[in-house]
Coordinates of C-alpha atoms in Angstrom, one line a residue:
X512 CA -28.1 -39.4 36.7
X513 CA -30.8 -36.8 37.4
X514 CA -32.5 -34.4 35.3
X515 CA -30.0 -31.7 35.8
X516 CA -27.1 -33.7 34.7
X517 CA -28.4 -34.4 31.3
X518 CA -26.7 -32.9 28.4
X519 CA -27.9 -31.0 25.8
X520 CA -26.4 -32.7 23.2
X521 CA -24.2 -35.6 22.5
X522 CA -21.6 -36.5 19.6
X523 CA -21.2 -40.2 19.5
X524 CA -18.8 -42.6 17.2
X525 CA -16.4 -39.6 16.4
X526 CA -12.7 -39.6 15.9
X527 CA -12.1 -36.8 18.8
X528 CA -9.3 -34.9 18.2
X529 CA -9.0 -33.3 21.1
X530 CA -5.7 -31.1 21.3
X531 CA -5.3 -31.7 24.7
X532 CA -1.9 -33.5 25.4
X533 CA -3.2 -35.7 28.6
X534 CA -6.0 -37.0 26.4
X535 CA -5.5 -36.7 22.9
X536 CA -8.1 -39.0 21.5
X537 CA -12.0 -40.1 22.5
X538 CA -14.8 -41.3 20.5
X539 CA -17.4 -39.2 22.5
X540 CA -18.2 -35.8 23.6
X541 CA -21.2 -34.3 25.8
X542 CA -22.3 -30.7 25.9
X543 CA -24.4 -28.9 28.3
X544 CA -25.2 -25.4 28.0
X545 CA -22.3 -23.6 26.9
X546 CA -19.4 -26.1 28.6
X547 CA -18.1 -29.6 27.4
X548 CA -19.3 -31.7 30.4
X549 CA -17.8 -35.2 29.1
X550 CA -15.0 -36.6 26.9
X551 CA -14.4 -40.0 26.8
X552 CA -15.7 -43.5 25.4
X553 CA -19.1 -44.2 24.1
X554 CA -20.6 -46.0 26.8
X555 CA -19.9 -43.8 29.4
X556 CA -20.6 -40.6 27.4
X557 CA -24.7 -42.0 27.1
X558 CA -24.7 -42.0 30.6
X559 CA -25.6 -38.1 30.0
X560 CA -28.3 -38.7 28.0
X561 CA -32.0 -37.8 28.7
X562 CA -35.2 -37.2 27.4
X563 CA -34.4 -34.0 25.7
X564 CA -30.8 -34.8 24.5
X565 CA -29.8 -34.8 21.0
X566 CA -27.4 -37.2 20.0
X567 CA -25.5 -36.7 16.8
X568 CA -24.0 -40.0 15.3
X569 CA -20.4 -38.7 13.8
X570 CA -20.0 -42.0 11.8
X571 CA -16.3 -41.8 12.2
X572 CA -15.9 -38.2 11.1
X573 CA -13.1 -35.8 13.0
X574 CA -14.7 -33.8 16.2
X575 CA -12.4 -31.2 17.1
X576 CA -11.9 -27.9 18.8
X577 CA -13.6 -24.9 16.6
X578 CA -11.0 -23.3 14.9
X579 CA -9.6 -20.2 15.5
X580 CA -8.2 -17.8 12.5
X581 CA -5.4 -15.9 14.1
X582 CA -5.2 -13.3 11.4
X583 CA -8.9 -12.3 9.9
X584 CA -10.6 -8.6 8.8
X585 CA -14.1 -9.3 9.4
X586 CA -15.9 -6.0 9.0
X587 CA -13.5 -5.0 5.9
X588 CA -13.7 -8.4 4.5
X589 CA -17.6 -8.4 4.4
X590 CA -17.8 -5.3 2.5
X591 CA -15.9 -7.2 -0.5
X592 CA -18.5 -9.7 -1.5
X593 CA -19.8 -7.7 -4.1
X594 CA -16.8 -6.9 -5.9
X595 CA -15.2 -8.5 -8.7
X596 CA -13.1 -11.5 -8.1
X597 CA -9.8 -11.2 -9.8
X598 CA -7.8 -13.6 -8.4
X599 CA -7.9 -16.0 -11.7
X600 CA -7.1 -13.0 -14.3
X601 CA -3.7 -13.5 -15.9
X602 CA -4.3 -11.0 -19.1
X603 CA -5.5 -7.8 -19.9
X604 CA -8.3 -9.4 -22.3
X605 CA -9.4 -11.7 -19.1
X606 CA -9.3 -8.4 -17.0
X607 CA -11.4 -6.7 -19.5
X608 CA -14.1 -9.4 -19.7
X609 CA -14.3 -10.0 -16.0
X610 CA -14.7 -6.0 -14.9
X611 CA -17.8 -6.1 -18.0
X612 CA -19.4 -9.1 -16.7
X613 CA -19.5 -7.5 -13.3
X614 CA -20.5 -4.4 -14.3
X615 CA -23.4 -5.8 -16.2
X616 CA -24.2 -7.9 -13.1
X617 CA -24.1 -4.6 -10.6
X618 CA -25.6 -2.1 -13.2
X619 CA -26.7 0.6 -10.9
X620 CA -22.9 0.6 -8.9
X621 CA -21.5 3.9 -9.5
X622 CA -18.2 2.5 -9.3
X623 CA -16.7 -0.7 -10.7
X624 CA -14.9 -2.3 -8.3
X625 CA -12.5 -5.7 -7.8
X626 CA -10.2 -7.5 -5.6
X627 CA -7.1 -9.6 -5.7
X628 CA -5.6 -8.5 -8.8
X629 CA -1.9 -10.0 -9.4
X630 CA 1.0 -7.6 -9.6
X631 CA 2.5 -9.0 -12.8
X632 CA -0.9 -8.9 -14.7
X633 CA 1.0 -7.9 -17.9
X634 CA 3.8 -10.7 -17.5
X635 CA 6.2 -8.5 -15.7
X636 CA 6.8 -6.3 -18.9
X637 CA 5.4 -3.5 -17.0
X638 CA 2.8 -2.5 -14.4
X639 CA -1.0 -1.5 -15.1
X640 CA -2.0 1.7 -16.0
X641 CA -5.2 4.0 -15.9
X642 CA -4.9 3.8 -19.7
X643 CA -5.5 0.1 -19.6
X644 CA -8.6 0.5 -17.5
X645 CA -9.7 3.7 -19.5
X646 CA -9.8 1.2 -22.3
X647 CA -12.0 -1.2 -20.6
X648 CA -14.3 1.5 -19.2
X649 CA -13.8 5.2 -19.8
X650 CA -16.9 6.3 -17.9
X651 CA -17.3 5.0 -14.6
X652 CA -14.5 5.2 -12.0
X653 CA -12.6 1.8 -11.5
X654 CA -10.8 0.9 -8.5
X655 CA -9.1 -2.3 -8.3
X656 CA -7.3 -3.6 -5.4
X657 CA -4.0 -5.6 -5.5
X658 CA -4.1 -9.6 -4.2
X659 CA -2.2 -8.5 -1.1
X660 CA -4.4 -5.3 -0.5
X661 CA -1.6 -2.9 -0.3
X662 CA -1.7 -1.5 -3.8
X663 CA -4.6 -0.5 -5.7
X664 CA -4.8 0.7 -9.6
X665 CA -7.7 3.1 -10.7
X666 CA -8.9 4.4 -13.9
X667 CA -8.5 8.3 -14.9
X668 CA -12.1 9.0 -13.7
X669 CA -11.5 7.5 -10.2
X670 CA -8.4 9.4 -9.9
X671 CA -10.0 12.5 -10.9
X672 CA -13.1 11.7 -8.3
X673 CA -10.5 11.2 -5.7
X674 CA -8.3 14.4 -6.5
X675 CA -4.9 13.0 -6.9
X676 CA -4.7 12.9 -10.8
X677 CA -1.8 15.2 -10.0
X678 CA -0.6 13.9 -7.0
X679 CA -1.3 14.6 -3.5
X680 CA 0.2 14.7 0.0
X681 CA 1.1 11.3 1.4
X682 CA 2.6 9.7 4.6
X683 CA 5.9 7.9 4.9
X684 CA 5.8 4.8 3.0
X685 CA 2.8 5.1 0.4
X686 CA 3.1 5.9 -3.1
X687 CA 1.2 7.5 -6.0
X688 CA 3.4 6.0 -9.3
X689 CA 3.2 9.1 -11.4
X690 CA 4.2 9.3 -15.3
X691 CA 7.3 11.7 -16.9
X692 CA 4.0 14.2 -17.4
X693 CA 3.7 14.3 -13.7
X694 CA -0.1 13.0 -14.1
X695 CA -0.7 9.6 -11.8
X696 CA 0.0 6.3 -13.7
X697 CA -2.8 4.5 -12.1
X698 CA -0.8 2.4 -9.2
X699 CA -1.2 3.4 -5.5
X700 CA 0.8 2.0 -3.4
X701 CA 0.1 1.6 0.3
X702 CA -3.2 2.7 2.4
X703 CA -1.7 6.3 2.6
X704 CA -2.0 6.5 -1.2
X705 CA -5.2 4.7 -2.0
X706 CA -7.3 6.2 0.7
X707 CA -8.3 8.7 -1.8
X708 CA -9.5 6.6 -4.0
X709 CA -11.8 4.6 -1.0
X710 CA -12.7 8.1 0.3
X711 CA -14.3 8.9 -3.2
X712 CA -16.3 5.9 -3.3
X713 CA -20.1 6.2 -2.1
X714 CA -20.1 4.6 1.3
X715 CA -22.1 1.4 2.3
X716 CA -25.3 2.1 3.8
X717 CA -26.0 0.5 7.2
X718 CA -28.3 -2.0 5.9
X719 CA -25.8 -3.0 3.4
X720 CA -22.8 -3.3 5.5
X721 CA -24.9 -5.2 8.6
X722 CA -26.0 -7.7 5.2
X723 CA -22.8 -8.0 4.1
X724 CA -21.1 -8.9 7.6
X725 CA -23.9 -11.7 8.3
X726 CA -22.8 -13.2 5.0
X727 CA -19.1 -13.5 6.3
X728 CA -20.4 -14.4 9.5
X729 CA -22.3 -17.2 7.8
X730 CA -19.5 -18.2 5.8
X731 CA -17.1 -18.3 8.6
X732 CA -19.3 -20.6 10.8
X733 CA -19.8 -23.0 7.7
X734 CA -15.9 -23.6 7.9
X735 CA -16.0 -24.6 11.5
X736 CA -14.4 -21.1 12.5
X737 CA -15.8 -20.2 16.0
X738 CA -12.9 -17.6 17.1
X739 CA -11.4 -15.0 15.1
X740 CA -8.2 -12.6 15.8
X741 CA -9.6 -9.4 14.2
X742 CA -6.4 -7.4 12.7
X743 CA -8.2 -3.9 12.1
X744 CA -10.2 -2.5 15.0
X745 CA -12.1 0.9 16.4
X746 CA -14.5 1.4 19.1
X747 CA -17.4 1.1 15.9
X748 CA -16.3 -2.5 15.2
X749 CA -16.3 -3.4 18.7
X750 CA -19.9 -1.7 19.2
X751 CA -21.2 -3.6 16.4
X752 CA -20.0 -6.9 17.2
X753 CA -20.9 -6.5 20.9
X754 CA -24.7 -5.4 19.6
X755 CA -24.8 -8.9 17.3
X756 CA -23.8 -11.0 20.7
X757 CA -26.4 -9.4 22.9
X758 CA -29.1 -10.5 20.5
X759 CA -27.2 -14.0 20.3
X760 CA -26.5 -13.1 16.6
X761 CA -22.6 -13.8 16.5
X762 CA -21.9 -17.0 15.7
X763 CA -17.9 -16.7 16.4
X764 CA -15.8 -14.9 19.2
X765 CA -13.9 -12.1 18.2
X766 CA -10.7 -10.9 19.7
X767 CA -10.0 -7.3 18.4
X768 CA -6.9 -5.4 17.7
X769 CA -7.1 -1.5 18.2
X770 CA -5.3 -0.3 15.2
X771 CA -2.2 2.0 15.7
X772 CA -0.6 4.0 13.1
X773 CA 2.5 6.3 13.0
X774 CA 0.1 9.5 13.1
X775 CA -1.6 7.9 16.4
X776 CA -0.6 10.0 19.5
X777 CA 1.1 7.8 22.1
X778 CA -1.6 9.0 24.6
X779 CA -4.4 7.1 22.5
X780 CA -2.8 3.8 24.0
X781 CA -3.7 4.7 27.5
X782 CA -6.8 7.1 26.3
X783 CA -8.1 4.7 24.0
X784 CA -6.8 1.4 23.6
X785 CA -6.6 0.8 27.4
X786 CA -10.4 1.6 28.0
X787 CA -11.7 -0.4 25.0
X788 CA -9.7 -3.3 26.5
X789 CA -11.2 -3.1 29.8
X790 CA -14.9 -2.1 28.5
X791 CA -14.9 -5.5 26.1
X792 CA -14.4 -8.3 28.0
X793 CA -17.3 -10.8 27.3
X794 CA -17.4 -14.2 26.1
X795 CA -18.0 -13.4 22.4
X796 CA -16.1 -9.9 22.1
X797 CA -13.0 -9.1 23.6
X798 CA -10.3 -6.1 23.2
X799 CA -6.6 -6.1 24.6
X800 CA -4.3 -5.9 21.5
X801 CA -2.9 -3.1 19.4
X802 CA -2.1 -3.6 15.9
X803 CA 1.0 -1.9 14.0
X804 CA 2.2 -1.9 10.4
X805 CA 6.3 -2.1 10.3
X806 CA 6.5 -2.1 6.5
X807 CA 4.2 -3.0 3.5
X808 CA 4.7 -5.8 1.2
X809 CA 7.4 -7.8 -1.0
X810 CA 5.2 -7.6 -4.3
X811 CA 5.0 -3.6 -4.2
X812 CA 8.5 -3.6 -2.9
X813 CA 7.2 -1.8 0.1
X814 CA 8.2 -4.7 2.6
X815 CA 11.2 -3.6 4.4
X816 CA 14.3 -5.7 3.9
X817 CA 18.0 -5.9 5.0
X818 CA 19.2 -6.4 1.5
X819 CA 18.0 -5.2 -1.8
X820 CA 15.3 -6.8 -3.6
X821 CA 16.7 -9.2 -6.7
X822 CA 14.1 -7.3 -8.9
X823 CA 15.0 -3.9 -7.5
X824 CA 18.5 -3.6 -6.6
X825 CA 18.1 0.3 -5.8
X826 CA 15.5 -0.3 -2.8
X827 CA 15.3 -2.4 0.5
X828 CA 11.8 -1.1 0.9
X829 CA 11.3 1.3 4.1
X830 CA 10.3 1.0 7.4
X831 CA 6.8 3.1 8.4
X832 CA 8.2 3.2 11.8
X833 CA 11.6 4.9 12.9
X834 CA 13.2 2.3 15.3
X835 CA 13.2 4.9 18.5
X836 CA 9.7 5.6 18.1
X837 CA 8.3 2.0 17.5
X838 CA 10.2 1.2 20.9
X839 CA 8.6 3.9 22.5
X840 CA 4.9 2.8 21.8
X841 CA 6.1 -1.0 22.1
X842 CA 7.2 0.1 25.7
X843 CA 4.3 2.1 26.6
X844 CA 1.7 -0.7 24.9
X845 CA 3.7 -3.2 27.2
X846 CA 3.7 -0.8 30.2
X847 CA -0.4 -0.6 29.9
X848 CA -0.7 -4.6 29.6
X849 CA -1.8 -4.7 26.0
X850 CA -0.7 -7.1 23.5
X851 CA 1.4 -6.1 20.5
X852 CA 0.5 -7.2 17.2
X853 CA 2.7 -5.9 14.5
X854 CA 2.5 -6.7 10.7
X855 CA 6.3 -7.2 9.8
X856 CA 6.7 -9.2 6.1
X857 CA 10.4 -8.1 5.1
X858 CA 13.5 -9.4 7.4
X859 CA 14.5 -5.9 7.9
X860 CA 10.7 -5.5 9.3
X861 CA 10.7 -8.4 11.6
X862 CA 14.2 -7.3 13.0
X863 CA 13.0 -4.2 13.8
X864 CA 9.9 -5.3 15.5
X865 CA 11.9 -7.8 17.6
X866 CA 14.2 -5.0 18.6
X867 CA 11.4 -2.8 19.8
X868 CA 10.0 -5.8 21.6
X869 CA 13.1 -6.3 23.3
X870 CA 13.5 -2.3 24.4
X871 CA 9.8 -2.9 25.9
X872 CA 11.0 -6.0 27.9
X873 CA 14.2 -4.1 29.0
X874 CA 11.7 -0.9 29.9
X875 CA 9.0 -2.7 31.8
X876 CA 10.8 -6.2 32.9
X877 CA 9.5 -9.4 31.6
X878 CA 6.2 -10.4 31.9
X879 CA 3.7 -12.8 30.2
X880 CA 3.2 -10.6 27.3
X881 CA 2.3 -13.0 24.5
X882 CA 3.6 -10.4 21.7
X883 CA 3.2 -11.4 18.2
X884 CA 4.5 -10.7 14.8
X885 CA 2.3 -11.1 11.8
X886 CA 3.4 -12.7 8.5
X887 CA 7.3 -13.1 8.7
X888 CA 7.7 -13.9 5.2
X889 CA 11.2 -13.5 5.4
X890 CA 13.7 -13.9 8.5
X891 CA 17.1 -13.7 9.0
X892 CA 18.8 -16.7 10.4
X893 CA 20.1 -14.6 13.0
X894 CA 16.7 -13.5 14.3
X895 CA 15.3 -17.0 14.6
X896 CA 16.0 -17.7 17.8
X897 CA 14.7 -14.3 19.1
X898 CA 11.3 -15.3 19.1
X899 CA 11.6 -17.8 21.6
X900 CA 13.9 -15.5 23.8
X901 CA 11.8 -13.1 23.7
X902 CA 8.4 -15.0 24.1
X903 CA 7.5 -13.7 20.8
X904 CA 4.5 -15.5 18.7
X905 CA 4.6 -16.3 14.9
X906 CA 1.4 -15.5 13.5
X907 CA 1.5 -16.7 9.7
X908 CA -0.9 -17.5 7.0
X909 CA -0.4 -20.8 5.0
X910 CA -1.8 -19.6 2.1
X911 CA 0.4 -16.6 1.7
X912 CA 3.4 -18.9 1.2
X913 CA 4.7 -18.9 -2.4
X914 CA 6.0 -21.8 -4.6
X915 CA 8.5 -21.1 -7.2
X916 CA 6.6 -24.1 -9.7
X917 CA 3.2 -22.0 -9.1
X918 CA 2.6 -18.9 -11.8
X919 CA 0.8 -17.4 -9.1
X920 CA 3.4 -16.8 -6.9
X921 CA 6.2 -16.7 -9.1
X922 CA 6.7 -13.1 -8.9
X923 CA 7.1 -13.1 -5.0
X924 CA 10.0 -15.5 -5.7
X925 CA 11.6 -13.2 -8.2
X926 CA 11.3 -10.4 -6.2
X927 CA 13.2 -11.8 -3.3
X928 CA 15.9 -13.9 -5.1
X929 CA 16.6 -17.4 -5.0
X930 CA 19.4 -16.8 -2.4
X931 CA 16.7 -15.7 0.0
X932 CA 14.0 -19.0 -0.5
X933 CA 15.7 -20.8 2.1
X934 CA 14.6 -18.1 4.8
X935 CA 11.0 -17.3 3.4
X936 CA 7.6 -18.4 5.1
X937 CA 9.8 -20.4 7.7
X938 CA 7.2 -22.3 9.7
X939 CA 9.2 -25.4 10.5
X940 CA 12.4 -23.3 11.5
X941 CA 10.1 -21.0 13.8
X942 CA 8.4 -24.0 15.5
X943 CA 11.5 -26.0 16.0
X944 CA 12.9 -23.1 17.5
X945 CA 10.4 -22.7 20.1
X946 CA 8.3 -19.9 18.5
X947 CA 4.6 -20.3 19.3
X948 CA 3.3 -20.9 16.0
X949 CA -0.4 -19.9 15.0
X950 CA -1.9 -19.8 11.6
X951 CA -4.7 -17.8 9.9
X952 CA -5.7 -16.6 6.4
X953 CA -5.8 -12.7 6.5
X954 CA -9.3 -12.9 4.8
X955 CA -10.2 -11.5 2.4
X956 CA -6.8 -11.5 0.9
X957 CA -7.0 -15.1 0.8
X958 CA -10.2 -17.7 1.1
X959 CA -10.9 -18.0 4.9
X960 CA -11.3 -22.1 4.6
X961 CA -8.8 -23.4 7.1
X962 CA -8.8 -27.0 5.2
X963 CA -6.6 -25.4 2.2
X964 CA -4.4 -23.7 4.7
X965 CA -3.7 -27.0 6.9
X966 CA -3.1 -28.9 3.5
X967 CA -0.8 -26.4 2.7
X968 CA 0.9 -26.5 6.3
X969 CA 1.4 -30.4 5.6
X970 CA 2.2 -30.7 1.8
X971 CA 4.6 -28.0 1.3
X972 CA 7.8 -28.9 -0.3
X973 CA 11.4 -27.8 -0.3
X974 CA 11.6 -25.0 -3.2
X975 CA 14.5 -26.4 -4.6
X976 CA 16.7 -29.0 -4.2
X977 CA 18.9 -28.4 -0.9
X978 CA 16.7 -25.9 0.5
X979 CA 14.8 -26.9 3.7
X980 CA 11.3 -28.3 3.9
X981 CA 9.1 -26.1 6.4
X982 CA 6.0 -28.5 6.3
X983 CA 4.2 -29.6 9.7
X984 CA 2.9 -32.6 10.6
X985 CA -1.1 -32.2 10.8
X986 CA -1.4 -32.5 14.6
X987 CA 1.0 -29.6 14.7
X988 CA -0.6 -27.8 12.3
X989 CA -4.2 -28.2 13.5
X990 CA -2.7 -27.0 17.2
X991 CA -2.2 -23.7 15.3
X992 CA -5.5 -23.4 14.5
X993 CA -6.6 -24.4 17.9
X994 CA -5.1 -24.9 21.4
X995 CA -2.0 -22.4 20.5
X996 CA -4.4 -19.4 19.4
X997 CA -6.4 -20.0 22.5
X998 CA -3.1 -19.6 24.6
X999 CA -1.8 -16.6 22.5
X1000 CA -5.3 -14.9 23.4
X1001 CA -4.7 -15.7 26.9
X1002 CA -7.8 -17.9 26.5
X1003 CA -6.2 -21.4 27.5
X1004 CA -8.2 -21.8 30.2
X1005 CA -11.7 -21.6 28.2
X1006 CA -11.1 -23.1 24.9
X1007 CA -8.6 -24.5 22.4
X1008 CA -9.3 -28.2 23.2
X1009 CA -12.2 -30.6 23.9
X1010 CA -11.8 -31.1 27.8
X1011 CA -14.3 -31.0 30.5
X1012 CA -15.2 -27.6 31.6
X1013 CA -14.1 -25.8 28.5
X1014 CA -16.5 -23.7 26.1
X1015 CA -18.4 -25.8 23.9
X1016 CA -16.6 -24.4 20.6
X1017 CA -16.3 -27.4 18.4
X1018 CA -16.6 -28.6 14.6
X1019 CA -17.4 -32.0 13.3
X1020 CA -16.1 -33.0 9.6
X1021 CA -17.9 -35.1 7.4
X1022 CA -14.3 -37.6 7.2
X1023 CA -11.7 -38.6 9.3
X1024 CA -9.2 -35.5 8.9
X1025 CA -6.3 -37.5 10.0
X1026 CA -6.9 -40.9 8.1
X1027 CA -7.7 -39.0 4.3
X1028 CA -4.7 -38.7 2.1
X1029 CA -2.8 -35.6 2.5
X1030 CA -3.8 -34.2 -0.9
X1031 CA -7.6 -34.3 0.1
X1032 CA -7.3 -32.5 3.0
X1033 CA -8.8 -29.3 1.5
X1034 CA -11.9 -31.3 0.5
X1035 CA -12.8 -32.1 4.0
X1036 CA -16.0 -30.2 5.0
X1037 CA -18.0 -29.6 8.4
X1038 CA -21.2 -30.8 8.9
X1039 CA -21.8 -29.4 12.3
X1040 CA -20.6 -26.1 13.7
X1041 CA -21.1 -25.3 17.6
X1042 CA -19.8 -21.9 19.5
X1043 CA -20.9 -21.4 22.8
X1044 CA -22.9 -24.5 22.9
X1045 CA -25.2 -23.4 20.1
X1046 CA -25.4 -25.2 17.0
X1047 CA -24.4 -22.1 14.3
X1048 CA -23.9 -24.2 11.2
X1049 CA -25.3 -27.6 10.1
X1050 CA -25.4 -29.9 7.1
X1051 CA -26.3 -33.0 8.1

């Protein structure tokens, strides 16, 4: 072998899970430049070794394709690093302690902000109010996001600064919960309501935004994540990621969805989304999808249901898009060759989304569109087969899945009622029904740690005797983080497998993922992350 054929990196003695059905396993991988050049046995792989080749002994650890998080909020999530983490808070006393500790740690912050607070903090007897927060902090404004980021609680000072203590105009589907005296109670449901508070908060400086973004990128690289499907996008974000890529400082690939609201003009699809798709098509930063919200979430009763909530028999929630309007926008996006990505949590929202995608297919003819629905926390059985019929991808988040035996999720299961548990988070049913299935975190809603996600998929149990178990096998779960998301992103020719000629996006783990006990999957950790042939994380 001549010098030009030498590899830059060879990984030996690995349990290589290739995600390639034609060659599922190997022991050695060689990389030259940004591409994989060899996958096979150790002896043949070492023939690629040259004087400058780095050789890494995997010591029996799993080497597999770099992981893709198929539902991620990169820029938005990064801004939360300096907020109080409230996911473990289970009482008003604990909340007071957490907020006071956070305020003492950041004495110069003008606002006290926190993330991931449970809806049923007070045991379901009542919801948190501004008066509770005033008792903790009456002077500085306080703004606390719910665990799903679809509600926010604010104290009186924050509501005053936002100008909504006595209400404000709201878009369809958003709510300022009001007290009998006509003042805001402190709970703001959906972005149309809590955006007033967010807009009143001091903006981050460009320097702080860049610093926090780099923290998020480093954390993702440390988990072996080499691609993300970014679910909230605009031209500014795309430019920011492209600038980092040009400097060689982007350690993962970003596929960005352009955000579409009911207030977005239809003409913006052709005038803004399509041009951004045409502009951003590099190996590291790509556009080409549009993101819709069909409903809210179960916990705040803003998810759109076919039947009333068990805890709120007076409501089914509401769809954010009228059926005819969504069908019109879907048909236009599809006509332009844009991939449609739709948040739909309740079974009513999923059905309306499928109806709109079917209308787009009737209008434009069937094509290789690979449209997708995000979350699908509740699915009516009558709609299951429509995913495969319409070619729609199910994009789901394992750590969102509730467990009736876990107090953190108990409120969700009570909201929908036991009779709908069998149709909740139906991973196995969708997979068995032929729907492409991809996984992600929805970070910062939950941890971006994909090994927690894998463990949740593999170890899921039936919620009650006689109900279906929607667990998947480990290789099926890994495919949902590797090969399938590459296909969904129209990049199956470039990544998602360990195969010669494909991009060198790889993660080497400190154990054999496929032989470790199922309840230890979440403890496996990367020792090496490679993106585009570059080592972007190392712990050797």
